[in-house]
Amino acid sequence: MSLPHAILTALLEKPSSGLELTRRFDRSIGYFWQATHQQIYRELGKLEQAGHIRVLPSRQPTRGQRKEYEVLPAGREELASWVDRREEPRAVRDPLLLRLRAAAATGGGADLDEELRRHLLLHRQQLAAYREIERRDFPPERRVSREDRLRHVVLRGGIELESFWIAWLSDTLSELADGPGEPDGVRPDATADGA
Amino acid sequence: MSLPHAILTALLEKPSSGLELTRRFDRSIGYFWQATHQQIYRELGKLEQAGHIRVLPSRQPTRGQRKEYEVLPAGREELASWVDRREEPRAVRDPLLLRLRAAAATGGGADLDEELRRHLLLHRQQLAAYREIERRDFPPERRVSREDRLRHVVLRGGIELESFWIAWLSDTLSELADGPGEPDGVRPDATADGA
DNA sequence: GATGGTTTTGCAACAAAGTGCAAAATGAAG
DNA sequence: CTTCATTTTGCACTTTGTTGCAAAACCATC
């Protein structure tokens, strides 16, 4: 539902071929909306048919030939109207939270800790990547344009989301680590069944 | 991918009919994984065929007749093995962040503020709901079971996620509010083209 | 005991997202 | 100039999620 808009945004920032778009979805845009090259090509086709984008230069062979796309006025308008639309906040839908709940229900999840630590590491790496981008692209300046501010707050969103995960994972690990505290007063010490 | 596991978890916590499950997906479980009743019935059918759950008592008419499901050992095992599986952290995929970026690209988004404030309100309400659940279900006690701890950290996850959104939305609103600061030194005052 | 509303279950069609695979062009190596 | 790997594009299939609608049971009322 948002993929076409993600693509329009990317193409507005810079006209690109399908492959370039794919690469850009592995960086910037993709940090907030992922897509494989297959999805992208499919959507490019639809957007072209809808008259929202067009192929840039001359050659028009069918396959294997690079095609650069640019956004047409209709596409820009569609994107602008999407921006102004009202949409309900996306509800949380996270498998990890669900898995913890399932662990509570089954009484299992012996080595959840390892998985949590693994996620913690990954989120730390992602946070570092975002911080690096912020350092590079948003040096502390006054008088920045509205556009720059928008891009910056989006990045801040990514940064704070990663920070949230890191904090939550850390809390969760320590909460599950100290004193498994069984309901019946049993104090299982180092036995591996704390999980 | 996770829906069957969400259902198994819910049924482990308490055997239910499709309709009861639907209601429970509007509360607890649904806070982390949403599903409509149609999805739920479809999935119940699959889970039954897979031998993961079964209809509880006697009557077996076809339609309109209430059916209570319970989890079978095979279902519990499937769930437990899912808990122990490794899964990559789910990447961020949020339309609102994307929309801000689109606003930067189109130069539009005149009344984004209103939408941001609306989301802020909704997240505050959700946070209040979570806090209420926490107050009711997790009074400050020592010696809680591992299961309770798990359920509690999941709820904390929800609470902190909502807190993140509230903080980010507030920051974003104030960042976009003060001095639109155009790049060329132009200071557009109340003119609506700040967007 | 027919009628009409509500509850509970479910099918069917569609839309969006994810995966596997291959065709046309391009370029390098023998 | 043939062969082979690589680049770029794209089709086809599958799964997952969403929406619209309806059938069977159940319940009340006339």
Tab-separated table of C-alpha atoms (C1' of nucleotides) in Angstrom:
chain	number	residue	atom	x	y	z
A	1	MET	CA	0.000	0.000	0.000
A	2	SER	CA	2.957	2.275	0.558
A	3	LEU	CA	5.457	0.741	-1.820
A	4	PRO	CA	4.417	2.829	-4.813
A	5	HIS	CA	4.762	5.932	-2.657
A	6	ALA	CA	8.153	4.869	-1.431
A	7	ILE	CA	9.223	4.458	-5.041
A	8	LEU	CA	7.779	7.799	-6.083
A	9	THR	CA	9.647	9.441	-3.233
A	10	ALA	CA	12.896	7.793	-4.229
A	11	LEU	CA	12.436	8.764	-7.870
A	12	LEU	CA	11.653	12.341	-6.949
A	13	GLU	CA	14.850	12.527	-4.962
A	14	LYS	CA	16.668	11.199	-8.002
A	15	PRO	CA	15.505	9.536	-11.258
A	16	SER	CA	16.828	5.991	-11.387
A	17	SER	CA	16.693	2.635	-13.082
A	18	GLY	CA	15.154	-0.369	-11.416
A	19	LEU	CA	18.513	-1.613	-10.325
A	20	GLU	CA	19.578	1.695	-8.859
A	21	LEU	CA	16.320	1.824	-6.970
A	22	THR	CA	16.976	-1.640	-5.630
A	23	ARG	CA	20.346	-0.493	-4.355
A	24	ARG	CA	18.828	2.581	-2.767
A	25	PHE	CA	16.231	0.405	-1.075
A	26	ASP	CA	19.110	-1.372	0.594
A	27	ARG	CA	20.145	1.915	2.145
A	28	SER	CA	18.237	5.088	2.907
A	29	ILE	CA	14.648	4.432	1.838
A	30	GLY	CA	14.886	0.787	2.756
A	31	TYR	CA	15.518	1.667	6.373
A	32	PHE	CA	11.828	2.450	6.632
A	33	TRP	CA	10.342	0.421	3.826
A	34	GLN	CA	11.933	-2.691	2.342
A	35	ALA	CA	11.401	-4.171	-1.077
A	36	THR	CA	13.072	-6.713	-3.291
A	37	HIS	CA	13.979	-5.959	-6.872
A	38	GLN	CA	11.087	-8.105	-8.073
A	39	GLN	CA	8.622	-6.037	-6.150
A	40	ILE	CA	10.220	-2.862	-7.422
A	41	TYR	CA	10.065	-3.834	-11.087
A	42	ARG	CA	6.488	-4.956	-10.721
A	43	GLU	CA	5.556	-1.665	-9.124
A	44	LEU	CA	7.477	0.367	-11.688
A	45	GLY	CA	5.368	-1.284	-14.361
A	46	LYS	CA	2.172	-0.372	-12.584
A	47	LEU	CA	3.283	3.188	-11.932
A	48	GLU	CA	4.193	3.630	-15.597
A	49	GLN	CA	0.836	2.280	-16.727
A	50	ALA	CA	-0.905	4.609	-14.303
A	51	GLY	CA	0.929	7.521	-15.897
A	52	HIS	CA	2.732	8.390	-12.680
A	53	ILE	CA	6.226	7.857	-14.008
A	54	ARG	CA	7.844	7.456	-17.417
A	55	VAL	CA	10.970	6.054	-18.941
A	56	LEU	CA	13.490	8.792	-19.488
A	57	PRO	CA	15.462	8.722	-22.739
A	58	SER	CA	15.092	7.088	-26.144
A	59	ARG	CA	15.729	3.327	-26.433
A	60	GLN	CA	12.763	1.098	-25.714
A	61	PRO	CA	13.813	-2.562	-26.085
A	62	THR	CA	12.014	-5.069	-23.921
A	63	ARG	CA	14.402	-6.858	-21.628
A	64	GLY	CA	17.806	-6.600	-20.048
A	65	GLN	CA	18.090	-3.015	-21.223
A	66	ARG	CA	18.561	-0.350	-18.579
A	67	LYS	CA	15.620	1.998	-18.170
A	68	GLU	CA	15.710	5.244	-16.232
A	69	TYR	CA	12.446	6.416	-14.739
A	70	GLU	CA	11.350	9.882	-13.731
A	71	VAL	CA	8.249	11.092	-11.921
A	72	LEU	CA	5.512	12.801	-13.935
A	73	PRO	CA	3.334	15.602	-12.550
A	74	ALA	CA	0.512	13.128	-11.965
A	75	GLY	CA	2.855	11.032	-9.850
A	76	ARG	CA	3.956	13.991	-7.817
A	77	GLU	CA	0.339	14.916	-7.200
A	78	GLU	CA	-0.550	11.405	-6.150
A	79	LEU	CA	2.333	11.421	-3.699
A	80	ALA	CA	1.412	14.841	-2.335
A	81	SER	CA	-2.168	13.763	-1.804
A	82	TRP	CA	-0.979	10.634	-0.007
A	83	VAL	CA	1.081	12.804	2.317
A	84	ASP	CA	-1.996	14.818	3.223
A	85	ARG	CA	-4.173	11.764	3.718
A	86	ARG	CA	-5.192	10.595	7.187
A	87	GLU	CA	-3.984	7.164	8.140
A	88	GLU	CA	-4.307	5.287	11.383
A	89	PRO	CA	-1.017	4.686	13.156
A	90	ARG	CA	0.277	1.292	12.219
A	91	ALA	CA	-0.337	-1.158	15.020
A	92	VAL	CA	2.581	-3.077	16.466
A	93	ARG	CA	3.157	-6.438	14.844
A	94	ASP	CA	6.352	-7.896	16.117
A	95	PRO	CA	7.198	-11.587	16.159
A	96	LEU	CA	9.740	-11.253	18.958
A	97	LEU	CA	7.228	-9.915	21.455
A	98	LEU	CA	4.888	-12.649	20.365
A	99	ARG	CA	7.564	-15.249	20.874
A	100	LEU	CA	8.156	-14.153	24.435
A	101	ARG	CA	4.489	-14.480	25.065
A	102	ALA	CA	4.499	-17.919	23.485
A	103	ALA	CA	7.436	-18.813	25.725
A	104	ALA	CA	5.332	-17.863	28.706
A	105	ALA	CA	2.469	-20.013	27.419
A	106	THR	CA	4.529	-23.107	26.653
A	107	GLY	CA	6.819	-22.709	29.616
A	108	GLY	CA	9.674	-23.223	27.147
A	109	GLY	CA	12.214	-20.904	25.623
A	110	ALA	CA	15.248	-22.325	27.375
A	111	ASP	CA	17.739	-20.420	25.272
A	112	LEU	CA	15.800	-17.292	24.561
A	113	ASP	CA	18.616	-15.310	26.130
A	114	GLU	CA	20.900	-16.122	23.270
A	115	GLU	CA	18.381	-14.912	20.745
A	116	LEU	CA	17.781	-11.741	22.715
A	117	ARG	CA	21.502	-11.055	22.876
A	118	ARG	CA	21.779	-11.627	19.158
A	119	HIS	CA	19.028	-9.102	18.479
A	120	LEU	CA	20.647	-6.682	20.889
A	121	LEU	CA	23.856	-6.830	18.891
A	122	LEU	CA	22.060	-6.301	15.587
A	123	HIS	CA	20.174	-3.298	16.908
A	124	ARG	CA	23.390	-1.823	18.236
A	125	GLN	CA	24.921	-2.150	14.803
A	126	GLN	CA	21.936	-0.534	13.142
A	127	LEU	CA	22.035	2.289	15.650
A	128	ALA	CA	25.707	2.868	14.930
A	129	ALA	CA	24.935	2.986	11.205
A	130	TYR	CA	22.198	5.574	11.727
A	131	ARG	CA	24.430	7.642	13.973
A	132	GLU	CA	27.080	7.649	11.290
A	133	ILE	CA	24.581	8.848	8.700
A	134	GLU	CA	23.428	11.563	11.051
A	135	ARG	CA	26.975	12.710	11.649
A	136	ARG	CA	27.664	12.793	7.929
A	137	ASP	CA	24.417	14.251	6.608
A	138	PHE	CA	23.142	16.435	9.410
A	139	PRO	CA	25.899	18.477	10.985
A	140	PRO	CA	24.620	20.821	13.704
A	141	GLU	CA	23.633	23.954	11.811
A	142	ARG	CA	21.095	26.684	12.216
A	143	ARG	CA	18.817	27.802	9.420
A	144	VAL	CA	18.157	24.433	7.856
A	145	SER	CA	15.396	24.097	5.298
A	146	ARG	CA	12.092	22.470	6.098
A	147	GLU	CA	13.054	19.601	3.807
A	148	ASP	CA	16.250	18.957	5.740
A	149	ARG	CA	14.369	19.099	9.007
A	150	LEU	CA	11.902	16.537	7.749
A	151	ARG	CA	14.602	14.176	6.611
A	152	HIS	CA	16.388	14.659	9.893
A	153	VAL	CA	13.384	13.880	12.097
A	154	VAL	CA	12.788	10.726	10.087
A	155	LEU	CA	16.329	9.635	10.772
A	156	ARG	CA	15.902	10.543	14.428
A	157	GLY	CA	12.896	8.246	14.416
A	158	GLY	CA	15.082	5.406	13.259
A	159	ILE	CA	17.705	6.240	15.861
A	160	GLU	CA	15.214	6.380	18.698
A	161	LEU	CA	13.503	3.208	17.608
A	162	GLU	CA	16.785	1.346	17.710
A	163	SER	CA	17.500	2.904	21.080
A	164	PHE	CA	14.160	1.661	22.299
A	165	TRP	CA	14.940	-1.900	21.248
A	166	ILE	CA	18.362	-1.784	22.825
A	167	ALA	CA	16.964	-0.534	26.112
A	168	TRP	CA	14.111	-3.009	26.105
A	169	LEU	CA	16.319	-5.965	25.208
A	170	SER	CA	18.782	-5.033	27.944
A	171	ASP	CA	16.020	-4.686	30.509
A	172	THR	CA	14.470	-7.936	29.423
A	173	LEU	CA	17.755	-9.812	29.615
A	174	SER	CA	18.468	-8.629	33.120
A	175	GLU	CA	14.876	-9.202	34.205
A	176	LEU	CA	15.016	-12.786	32.976
A	177	ALA	CA	18.512	-13.281	34.320
A	178	ASP	CA	18.266	-12.476	37.988
A	179	GLY	CA	16.426	-14.865	40.270
A	180	PRO	CA	14.096	-16.977	38.160
A	181	GLY	CA	11.934	-16.894	41.306
A	182	GLU	CA	9.498	-19.763	40.975
A	183	PRO	CA	5.977	-19.158	42.290
A	184	ASP	CA	6.249	-21.891	44.912
A	185	GLY	CA	9.319	-20.445	46.515
A	186	VAL	CA	11.689	-22.924	44.895
A	187	ARG	CA	15.064	-21.265	44.305
A	188	PRO	CA	16.700	-23.065	41.399
A	189	ASP	CA	20.250	-21.772	41.337
A	190	ALA	CA	22.589	-22.209	38.417
A	191	THR	CA	20.614	-25.087	36.993
A	192	ALA	CA	19.967	-24.545	33.321
A	193	ASP	CA	16.240	-24.763	33.845
A	194	GLY	CA	16.082	-21.111	34.712
A	195	ALA	CA	14.894	-21.278	31.124
B	1	MET	CA	3.934	-16.431	9.316
B	2	SER	CA	3.228	-15.762	12.953
B	3	LEU	CA	-0.536	-15.845	12.992
B	4	PRO	CA	-0.815	-19.572	13.644
B	5	HIS	CA	1.606	-19.151	16.520
B	6	ALA	CA	-0.344	-16.268	17.932
B	7	ILE	CA	-3.444	-18.435	17.843
B	8	LEU	CA	-1.691	-21.393	19.432
B	9	THR	CA	-0.472	-19.119	22.202
B	10	ALA	CA	-3.947	-17.758	22.806
B	11	LEU	CA	-5.458	-21.234	22.835
B	12	LEU	CA	-2.827	-22.479	25.256
B	13	GLU	CA	-3.660	-19.663	27.600
B	14	LYS	CA	-7.311	-20.656	27.318
B	15	PRO	CA	-9.260	-22.928	24.930
B	16	SER	CA	-11.734	-20.849	22.977
B	17	SER	CA	-14.129	-20.698	20.061
B	18	GLY	CA	-13.379	-18.677	16.963
B	19	LEU	CA	-15.469	-15.822	18.191
B	20	GLU	CA	-13.861	-15.737	21.606
B	21	LEU	CA	-10.480	-15.718	19.922
B	22	THR	CA	-11.576	-12.815	17.777
B	23	ARG	CA	-12.547	-10.890	20.887
B	24	ARG	CA	-9.244	-11.705	22.532
B	25	PHE	CA	-7.420	-10.511	19.441
B	26	ASP	CA	-9.067	-7.168	20.027
B	27	ARG	CA	-7.368	-7.001	23.408
B	28	SER	CA	-4.287	-8.691	24.817
B	29	ILE	CA	-2.830	-10.741	21.970
B	30	GLY	CA	-4.011	-8.256	19.399
B	31	TYR	CA	-1.808	-5.575	20.900
B	32	PHE	CA	1.122	-7.312	19.264
B	33	TRP	CA	-0.495	-9.195	16.430
B	34	GLN	CA	-3.782	-8.272	14.790
B	35	ALA	CA	-6.166	-10.505	12.895
B	36	THR	CA	-9.717	-10.364	11.649
B	37	HIS	CA	-12.193	-13.116	12.394
B	38	GLN	CA	-11.948	-14.344	8.803
B	39	GLN	CA	-8.229	-14.852	9.137
B	40	ILE	CA	-8.715	-16.560	12.443
B	41	TYR	CA	-11.285	-19.043	11.142
B	42	ARG	CA	-9.160	-19.804	8.119
B	43	GLU	CA	-6.164	-20.421	10.318
B	44	LEU	CA	-8.143	-22.520	12.801
B	45	GLY	CA	-9.090	-24.755	9.901
B	46	LYS	CA	-5.477	-25.154	8.844
B	47	LEU	CA	-4.292	-25.783	12.386
B	48	GLU	CA	-6.948	-28.434	12.844
B	49	GLN	CA	-6.002	-30.144	9.593
B	50	ALA	CA	-2.362	-30.066	10.631
B	51	GLY	CA	-3.308	-31.847	13.841
B	52	HIS	CA	-2.153	-28.963	16.011
B	53	ILE	CA	-5.506	-28.268	17.584
B	54	ARG	CA	-8.840	-30.052	17.852
B	55	VAL	CA	-12.462	-29.271	18.516
B	56	LEU	CA	-13.269	-29.866	22.142
B	57	PRO	CA	-16.573	-31.555	22.953
B	58	SER	CA	-19.183	-33.607	21.068
B	59	ARG	CA	-21.365	-31.820	18.506
B	60	GLN	CA	-19.960	-31.534	14.994
B	61	PRO	CA	-22.476	-29.705	12.773
B	62	THR	CA	-21.058	-27.632	9.976
B	63	ARG	CA	-22.006	-23.998	10.271
B	64	GLY	CA	-23.173	-21.436	12.764
B	65	GLN	CA	-22.509	-23.865	15.565
B	66	ARG	CA	-20.041	-22.833	18.237
B	67	LYS	CA	-16.808	-24.835	18.293
B	68	GLU	CA	-14.290	-24.762	21.110
B	69	TYR	CA	-10.693	-25.521	20.206
B	70	GLU	CA	-7.861	-26.794	22.339
B	71	VAL	CA	-4.179	-27.253	21.592
B	72	LEU	CA	-2.867	-30.763	21.003
B	73	PRO	CA	0.615	-31.907	22.004
B	74	ALA	CA	1.793	-31.531	18.407
B	75	GLY	CA	0.633	-27.917	18.473
B	76	ARG	CA	2.431	-27.202	21.696
B	77	GLU	CA	5.596	-28.687	20.252
B	78	GLU	CA	5.321	-26.642	17.096
B	79	LEU	CA	4.931	-23.517	19.186
B	80	ALA	CA	7.839	-24.398	21.451
B	81	SER	CA	10.078	-25.034	18.457
B	82	TRP	CA	9.064	-21.691	16.967
B	83	VAL	CA	10.044	-19.988	20.203
B	84	ASP	CA	13.507	-21.514	19.980
B	85	ARG	CA	13.946	-20.676	16.328
B	86	ARG	CA	16.234	-17.855	15.199
B	87	GLU	CA	14.559	-15.034	13.389
B	88	GLU	CA	15.963	-11.776	12.126
B	89	PRO	CA	14.612	-8.726	13.903
B	90	ARG	CA	11.697	-7.350	11.962
B	91	ALA	CA	12.787	-4.284	10.020
B	92	VAL	CA	10.954	-1.035	10.517
B	93	ARG	CA	8.103	-0.524	8.079
B	94	ASP	CA	6.169	2.514	9.019
B	95	PRO	CA	4.073	4.589	6.643
B	96	LEU	CA	4.246	7.700	8.802
B	97	LEU	CA	8.019	7.943	8.603
B	98	LEU	CA	7.732	7.353	4.889
B	99	ARG	CA	5.165	10.089	4.581
B	100	LEU	CA	7.430	12.618	6.223
B	101	ARG	CA	10.101	11.691	3.780
B	102	ALA	CA	7.654	12.037	0.914
B	103	ALA	CA	6.712	15.438	2.286
B	104	ALA	CA	10.367	16.409	2.090
B	105	ALA	CA	10.544	15.158	-1.493
B	106	THR	CA	7.391	16.871	-2.749
B	107	GLY	CA	7.849	19.976	-0.670
B	108	GLY	CA	4.228	19.463	0.384
B	109	GLY	CA	2.587	18.361	3.599
B	110	ALA	CA	1.055	21.684	4.571
B	111	ASP	CA	-1.071	20.264	7.323
B	112	LEU	CA	1.119	17.419	8.486
B	113	ASP	CA	1.056	18.947	11.944
B	114	GLU	CA	-2.561	18.081	12.383
B	115	GLU	CA	-1.932	14.466	11.456
B	116	LEU	CA	1.042	14.292	13.808
B	117	ARG	CA	-1.015	15.684	16.658
B	118	ARG	CA	-3.749	13.177	15.937
B	119	HIS	CA	-1.261	10.311	16.127
B	120	LEU	CA	0.171	11.761	19.303
B	121	LEU	CA	-3.239	11.656	20.911
B	122	LEU	CA	-3.868	8.088	19.833
B	123	HIS	CA	-0.522	6.915	21.155
B	124	ARG	CA	-1.199	8.645	24.460
B	125	GLN	CA	-4.463	6.773	24.725
B	126	GLN	CA	-2.811	3.473	23.937
B	127	LEU	CA	-0.129	4.168	26.501
B	128	ALA	CA	-2.748	4.911	29.130
B	129	ALA	CA	-4.487	1.624	28.303
B	130	TYR	CA	-1.240	-0.329	28.680
B	131	ARG	CA	-0.446	1.432	31.953
B	132	GLU	CA	-3.857	0.477	33.260
B	133	ILE	CA	-3.271	-3.162	32.332
B	134	GLU	CA	0.101	-3.070	34.015
B	135	ARG	CA	-1.388	-1.598	37.183
B	136	ARG	CA	-4.104	-4.243	37.224
B	137	ASP	CA	-2.142	-7.349	36.194
B	138	PHE	CA	1.369	-6.695	37.449
B	139	PRO	CA	1.374	-5.223	40.925
B	140	PRO	CA	4.889	-4.720	42.309
B	141	GLU	CA	5.719	-8.046	43.903
B	142	ARG	CA	8.845	-10.037	44.528
B	143	ARG	CA	9.065	-13.711	43.678
B	144	VAL	CA	7.148	-13.677	40.444
B	145	SER	CA	7.263	-16.702	38.180
B	146	ARG	CA	9.236	-16.759	34.974
B	147	GLU	CA	5.969	-16.823	33.055
B	148	ASP	CA	4.760	-13.659	34.733
B	149	ARG	CA	8.067	-11.982	34.084
B	150	LEU	CA	7.828	-12.859	30.426
B	151	ARG	CA	4.336	-11.516	30.114
B	152	HIS	CA	5.375	-8.406	31.976
B	153	VAL	CA	8.378	-7.596	29.778
B	154	VAL	CA	6.182	-7.986	26.721
B	155	LEU	CA	3.781	-5.436	28.132
B	156	ARG	CA	6.706	-3.204	29.013
B	157	GLY	CA	7.715	-3.441	25.374
B	158	GLY	CA	4.339	-2.086	24.377
B	159	ILE	CA	4.569	0.674	26.938
B	160	GLU	CA	8.003	1.752	25.866
B	161	LEU	CA	7.116	1.621	22.205
B	162	GLU	CA	4.208	3.957	22.791
B	163	SER	CA	6.478	6.165	24.852
B	164	PHE	CA	8.906	6.270	21.967
B	165	TRP	CA	6.214	7.414	19.559
B	166	ILE	CA	4.978	10.053	21.952
B	167	ALA	CA	8.465	11.432	22.460
B	168	TRP	CA	9.282	11.343	18.770
B	169	LEU	CA	6.017	12.951	17.706
B	170	SER	CA	6.468	15.714	20.286
B	171	ASP	CA	10.021	16.366	19.168
B	172	THR	CA	8.990	16.354	15.542
B	173	LEU	CA	6.138	18.760	16.132
B	174	SER	CA	8.321	21.260	17.912
B	175	GLU	CA	11.125	20.835	15.382
B	176	LEU	CA	8.741	21.579	12.519
B	177	ALA	CA	7.048	24.344	14.432
B	178	ASP	CA	9.829	26.768	15.256
B	179	GLY	CA	11.360	28.823	12.462
B	180	PRO	CA	10.711	27.127	9.122
B	181	GLY	CA	14.101	28.602	8.197
B	182	GLU	CA	14.356	28.500	4.412
B	183	PRO	CA	17.759	27.718	2.886
B	184	ASP	CA	17.973	30.982	0.946
B	185	GLY	CA	17.352	33.148	3.942
B	186	VAL	CA	13.773	33.844	2.951
B	187	ARG	CA	11.589	34.034	6.046
B	188	PRO	CA	8.109	33.090	4.934
B	189	ASP	CA	5.806	34.090	7.727
B	190	ALA	CA	2.242	32.885	7.883
B	191	THR	CA	2.047	32.075	4.181
B	192	ALA	CA	0.765	28.585	3.659
B	193	ASP	CA	3.634	27.657	1.371
B	194	GLY	CA	5.836	26.777	4.294
B	195	ALA	CA	4.486	23.482	3.052
C	1	DG	C1'	-44.762	-21.788	13.466
C	2	DA	C1'	-43.544	-17.916	10.521
C	3	DT	C1'	-40.823	-13.764	10.780
C	4	DG	C1'	-36.985	-11.124	11.637
C	5	DG	C1'	-32.824	-10.000	14.106
C	6	DT	C1'	-28.352	-11.612	16.170
C	7	DT	C1'	-24.570	-14.678	16.763
C	8	DT	C1'	-21.208	-17.711	14.909
C	9	DT	C1'	-18.943	-19.595	11.312
C	10	DG	C1'	-17.034	-19.543	7.023
C	11	DC	C1'	-16.204	-19.007	1.654
C	12	DA	C1'	-14.520	-16.261	-2.171
C	13	DA	C1'	-12.286	-12.664	-4.306
C	14	DC	C1'	-8.818	-9.472	-4.062
C	15	DA	C1'	-4.576	-6.927	-2.770
C	16	DA	C1'	0.011	-6.814	-0.983
C	17	DA	C1'	4.233	-9.022	-0.031
C	18	DG	C1'	7.747	-12.655	-0.628
C	19	DT	C1'	10.399	-16.329	-3.438
C	20	DG	C1'	12.201	-18.778	-7.349
C	21	DC	C1'	13.654	-18.658	-11.682
C	22	DA	C1'	14.724	-17.136	-16.378
C	23	DA	C1'	15.241	-14.191	-20.577
C	24	DA	C1'	17.697	-10.420	-23.013
C	25	DA	C1'	21.695	-7.556	-23.093
C	26	DT	C1'	26.449	-6.706	-22.070
C	27	DG	C1'	31.207	-7.495	-21.549
C	28	DA	C1'	35.305	-10.213	-20.938
C	29	DA	C1'	38.222	-14.415	-22.169
C	30	DG	C1'	39.849	-17.738	-25.136
D	1	DC	C1'	33.074	-15.127	-33.064
D	2	DT	C1'	31.826	-18.369	-29.618
D	3	DT	C1'	31.422	-19.128	-24.844
D	4	DC	C1'	30.539	-17.889	-20.321
D	5	DA	C1'	29.677	-14.952	-16.412
D	6	DT	C1'	27.326	-10.749	-15.056
D	7	DT	C1'	23.992	-7.209	-15.225
D	8	DT	C1'	19.349	-5.788	-15.688
D	9	DT	C1'	14.820	-6.718	-16.164
D	10	DG	C1'	10.866	-9.215	-15.492
D	11	DC	C1'	7.304	-13.307	-15.160
D	12	DA	C1'	4.971	-16.800	-12.364
D	13	DC	C1'	3.858	-18.831	-8.131
D	14	DT	C1'	2.958	-18.780	-3.292
D	15	DT	C1'	1.789	-16.870	0.987
D	16	DT	C1'	-0.242	-13.502	3.868
D	17	DG	C1'	-3.470	-10.035	4.815
D	18	DT	C1'	-8.049	-7.572	3.771
D	19	DT	C1'	-12.856	-7.045	2.446
D	20	DG	C1'	-17.425	-8.358	1.194
D	21	DC	C1'	-20.787	-11.303	1.785
D	22	DA	C1'	-23.613	-15.283	3.151
D	23	DA	C1'	-25.151	-19.636	5.307
D	24	DA	C1'	-26.501	-22.113	9.466
D	25	DA	C1'	-27.972	-21.853	14.166
D	26	DC	C1'	-30.115	-19.399	17.799
D	27	DC	C1'	-33.469	-16.311	19.993
D	28	DA	C1'	-37.199	-13.536	20.473
D	29	DT	C1'	-41.773	-11.874	19.061
D	30	DC	C1'	-46.175	-11.844	16.870
